[in-house]
CSV table of C-alpha atoms in Angstrom, one decimal:
chain,number,residue,atom,x,y,z
M,18,UNK,CA,-181.6,-131.1,-45.8
M,19,UNK,CA,-181.0,-127.4,-45.5
M,20,UNK,CA,-183.1,-126.7,-48.6
M,21,UNK,CA,-186.1,-128.6,-47.3
M,22,UNK,CA,-185.9,-126.9,-43.9
M,23,UNK,CA,-185.5,-123.4,-45.3
M,24,UNK,CA,-187.6,-123.5,-48.5
M,25,UNK,CA,-190.5,-125.7,-47.5
M,26,UNK,CA,-190.8,-124.1,-44.1
M,27,UNK,CA,-190.3,-127.1,-41.8
M,28,UNK,CA,-187.9,-125.4,-39.5
M,29,UNK,CA,-189.0,-125.2,-35.9
M,30,UNK,CA,-188.9,-121.7,-34.4
M,31,UNK,CA,-185.7,-120.9,-32.5
M,32,UNK,CA,-185.9,-122.0,-28.9
M,33,UNK,CA,-184.9,-119.8,-26.0
M,34,UNK,CA,-186.0,-116.6,-27.6
M,35,UNK,CA,-188.7,-114.7,-25.8
M,36,UNK,CA,-191.3,-113.2,-28.2
M,37,UNK,CA,-193.5,-110.4,-27.0
M,38,UNK,CA,-196.6,-109.3,-28.8
M,39,UNK,CA,-196.5,-105.6,-29.9
M,40,UNK,CA,-199.6,-103.5,-30.1
M,41,UNK,CA,-201.2,-103.1,-33.6
M,42,UNK,CA,-200.0,-99.5,-33.7
M,43,UNK,CA,-196.9,-97.9,-32.1
M,44,UNK,CA,-197.5,-94.3,-31.3
M,45,UNK,CA,-194.7,-91.8,-31.0
M,46,UNK,CA,-195.0,-88.0,-30.7
M,47,UNK,CA,-194.3,-87.6,-34.4
M,48,UNK,CA,-195.7,-90.7,-36.1
M,49,UNK,CA,-197.9,-93.7,-35.7
M,50,UNK,CA,-196.6,-96.9,-37.1
M,51,UNK,CA,-198.7,-99.9,-38.0
M,52,UNK,CA,-197.1,-103.1,-36.7
M,53,UNK,CA,-197.2,-105.9,-39.4
M,54,UNK,CA,-196.5,-109.5,-38.5
M,55,UNK,CA,-194.0,-110.5,-41.1
M,56,UNK,CA,-192.7,-114.0,-40.5
M,57,UNK,CA,-191.0,-116.1,-43.2
M,58,UNK,CA,-187.4,-115.0,-43.0
M,59,UNK,CA,-187.6,-115.7,-39.3
M,60,UNK,CA,-190.2,-116.3,-36.7
M,61,UNK,CA,-191.4,-113.3,-34.7
M,62,UNK,CA,-190.3,-110.8,-37.3
M,63,UNK,CA,-192.4,-107.6,-37.6
M,64,UNK,CA,-192.4,-104.7,-40.0
M,65,UNK,CA,-193.5,-101.1,-39.4
M,66,UNK,CA,-195.6,-99.1,-41.8
M,67,UNK,CA,-196.2,-95.4,-41.8
M,68,UNK,CA,-199.4,-94.9,-43.9
M,69,UNK,CA,-199.0,-91.1,-44.1
M,70,UNK,CA,-195.5,-91.3,-45.7
M,71,UNK,CA,-196.2,-94.6,-47.4
M,72,UNK,CA,-193.0,-96.0,-45.8
M,73,UNK,CA,-192.5,-99.6,-45.0
M,74,UNK,CA,-189.7,-100.7,-42.7
M,75,UNK,CA,-189.5,-104.3,-43.8
M,76,UNK,CA,-186.1,-105.3,-42.4
M,77,UNK,CA,-185.0,-108.8,-43.4
M,78,UNK,CA,-188.4,-109.8,-44.8
M,79,UNK,CA,-187.2,-108.0,-47.9
M,80,UNK,CA,-183.5,-108.3,-48.7
M,81,UNK,CA,-184.0,-108.0,-52.5
M,82,UNK,CA,-186.0,-109.8,-55.1
M,83,UNK,CA,-183.8,-112.9,-55.3
M,84,UNK,CA,-183.1,-114.3,-51.9
M,85,UNK,CA,-179.8,-116.2,-51.9
M,86,UNK,CA,-179.0,-116.6,-48.2
M,87,UNK,CA,-181.3,-119.2,-46.8
M,88,UNK,CA,-181.2,-119.9,-43.0
M,89,UNK,CA,-182.8,-122.5,-40.8
M,90,UNK,CA,-185.7,-120.3,-39.8
M,91,UNK,CA,-186.9,-119.5,-43.4
M,92,UNK,CA,-190.5,-120.6,-44.0
M,93,UNK,CA,-191.4,-119.8,-47.6
M,94,UNK,CA,-195.2,-120.2,-47.2
M,95,UNK,CA,-195.2,-117.7,-44.3
M,96,UNK,CA,-192.9,-115.4,-46.2
M,97,UNK,CA,-195.3,-115.4,-49.2
M,98,UNK,CA,-198.1,-114.5,-46.8
M,99,UNK,CA,-196.0,-111.6,-45.6
M,100,UNK,CA,-195.4,-110.4,-49.1
M,101,UNK,CA,-199.2,-110.6,-49.7
M,102,UNK,CA,-199.7,-108.3,-46.7
M,103,UNK,CA,-197.2,-105.9,-48.2
M,104,UNK,CA,-198.9,-106.0,-51.5
M,105,UNK,CA,-202.1,-104.6,-49.9
M,106,UNK,CA,-200.2,-101.5,-48.8
M,107,UNK,CA,-199.4,-98.3,-50.8
M,108,UNK,CA,-195.6,-98.1,-50.5
M,109,UNK,CA,-193.5,-95.3,-51.9
M,110,UNK,CA,-190.4,-96.1,-49.9
M,111,UNK,CA,-189.2,-99.3,-48.2
M,112,UNK,CA,-186.2,-99.8,-45.8
M,113,UNK,CA,-185.1,-103.3,-46.5
M,114,UNK,CA,-182.6,-105.7,-44.8
M,115,UNK,CA,-179.4,-104.1,-43.7
M,116,UNK,CA,-180.7,-100.6,-44.2
M,117,UNK,CA,-181.0,-100.3,-48.0
M,118,UNK,CA,-183.8,-97.9,-49.0
M,119,UNK,CA,-185.8,-98.5,-52.2
M,120,UNK,CA,-187.9,-95.5,-53.1
M,121,UNK,CA,-190.1,-94.0,-55.9
M,122,UNK,CA,-189.6,-90.5,-54.3
M,123,UNK,CA,-187.7,-88.2,-56.7
M,124,UNK,CA,-186.7,-85.9,-53.8
M,125,UNK,CA,-184.6,-88.6,-52.2
M,126,UNK,CA,-181.0,-88.8,-53.7
M,127,UNK,CA,-179.6,-92.2,-54.6
M,128,UNK,CA,-176.5,-93.4,-52.9
M,129,UNK,CA,-174.7,-96.7,-53.7
M,130,UNK,CA,-175.6,-99.5,-51.3
M,131,UNK,CA,-177.8,-97.0,-49.3
M,132,UNK,CA,-180.6,-95.5,-51.5
M,133,UNK,CA,-181.9,-97.0,-54.7
M,134,UNK,CA,-184.5,-95.5,-57.0
M,135,UNK,CA,-186.9,-98.4,-57.5
M,136,UNK,CA,-190.6,-99.0,-57.0
M,137,UNK,CA,-191.0,-101.0,-53.8
M,138,UNK,CA,-194.3,-102.5,-54.9
M,139,UNK,CA,-192.7,-103.8,-58.0
M,140,UNK,CA,-189.8,-105.3,-56.1
M,141,UNK,CA,-192.2,-107.0,-53.7
M,142,UNK,CA,-194.0,-108.6,-56.7
M,143,UNK,CA,-190.7,-109.7,-58.2
M,144,UNK,CA,-189.6,-111.3,-54.9
M,145,UNK,CA,-192.9,-113.1,-54.6
M,146,UNK,CA,-192.5,-114.5,-58.1
M,147,UNK,CA,-189.0,-115.7,-57.3
M,148,UNK,CA,-190.1,-117.4,-54.1
M,149,UNK,CA,-193.0,-119.1,-55.9
M,150,UNK,CA,-190.5,-120.4,-58.5
M,151,UNK,CA,-188.1,-121.6,-55.8
M,152,UNK,CA,-190.9,-123.5,-54.0
M,153,UNK,CA,-191.9,-125.1,-57.3
M,154,UNK,CA,-188.3,-126.0,-58.1
M,155,UNK,CA,-187.9,-127.6,-54.7
M,156,UNK,CA,-191.0,-129.7,-55.0
M,157,UNK,CA,-190.0,-130.8,-58.5
M,158,UNK,CA,-186.6,-131.9,-57.1
M,159,UNK,CA,-188.3,-133.8,-54.4
M,160,UNK,CA,-190.6,-135.5,-56.9
M,161,UNK,CA,-187.5,-136.6,-58.9
M,162,UNK,CA,-185.8,-137.8,-55.7
M,163,UNK,CA,-182.8,-135.5,-56.0
M,164,UNK,CA,-180.6,-134.9,-52.9
M,165,UNK,CA,-181.4,-131.7,-51.1
M,166,UNK,CA,-177.8,-130.4,-51.7
M,167,UNK,CA,-178.5,-130.6,-55.4
M,168,UNK,CA,-181.9,-129.0,-55.1
M,169,UNK,CA,-180.5,-126.2,-53.1
M,170,UNK,CA,-177.7,-125.6,-55.5
M,171,UNK,CA,-180.2,-125.5,-58.4
M,172,UNK,CA,-182.0,-122.6,-56.8
M,173,UNK,CA,-179.0,-120.3,-57.3
M,174,UNK,CA,-177.2,-121.4,-60.4
M,175,UNK,CA,-174.0,-119.5,-61.1
M,176,UNK,CA,-174.9,-119.6,-64.8
M,177,UNK,CA,-177.7,-117.0,-64.1
M,178,UNK,CA,-176.5,-113.4,-63.9
M,179,UNK,CA,-179.0,-112.7,-61.1
M,180,UNK,CA,-177.3,-115.2,-58.9
M,181,UNK,CA,-173.9,-113.6,-59.2
M,182,UNK,CA,-175.4,-110.0,-58.9
M,183,UNK,CA,-177.5,-110.9,-55.8
M,184,UNK,CA,-174.6,-112.8,-54.2
M,185,UNK,CA,-172.4,-109.7,-54.6
M,186,UNK,CA,-175.1,-107.5,-53.2
M,187,UNK,CA,-175.6,-109.8,-50.2
M,188,UNK,CA,-171.9,-110.0,-49.4
M,189,UNK,CA,-171.4,-106.2,-49.9
M,190,UNK,CA,-174.3,-105.4,-47.7
M,191,UNK,CA,-173.0,-107.7,-45.0
M,192,UNK,CA,-169.5,-106.2,-45.3
M,193,UNK,CA,-170.6,-102.6,-45.2
M,194,UNK,CA,-173.2,-103.0,-42.5
M,195,UNK,CA,-171.0,-105.2,-40.2
C-alpha cells in the first residue's frame, strides 16, 4: 500500500516532530526571504524565495521533474498546490533537493551535479504534469483493482528512459551529497 499512501496523500504526518510556524518573511542584514509553505514531499516543509534575485530555495519539494523516490509522507494533492504556488513566482534560479541549482542565468557556470542551465519555471510545469499523470495512473489502477505494488511499479517503468535517467540522478545525488 506504499503507492496509495504516498501518491494519494493518505499518510499521516510524522509524529514526534515539533513544527514551529515561521514568519511570512525572514529578514537578514543582506536579504529578505519570503517563507512559502510547501508541503507535499513532507509535512512542515517550507521554501524560501528572494524576489529581488528571483531565487527559490525549494529543497526537496523539487528534486527534478520525474519524482522516483516516494516516501510515506508524500501527499500529491498538497505537492501540486505547492507547485501552483511556485508557478505564481518569477524564478530565474532554483536550488532543489540535495543542492542542485537550476538557473536561466547565463553568468552562472554549469557544473555536473551542481549547476544546470535550465528554466526553473519550465521544470516546475513539467514536474506538475508528471505528478498529475501519476495521480491519474494510480486512480486508474485502483479502478481496475490492481495491487498497489503493481500500480507503484507502473509509475516508474524501466522501459521509459526517463525512469532510468531519473533513478541514476537520484542515486548520484544521494551518493555525492551523503
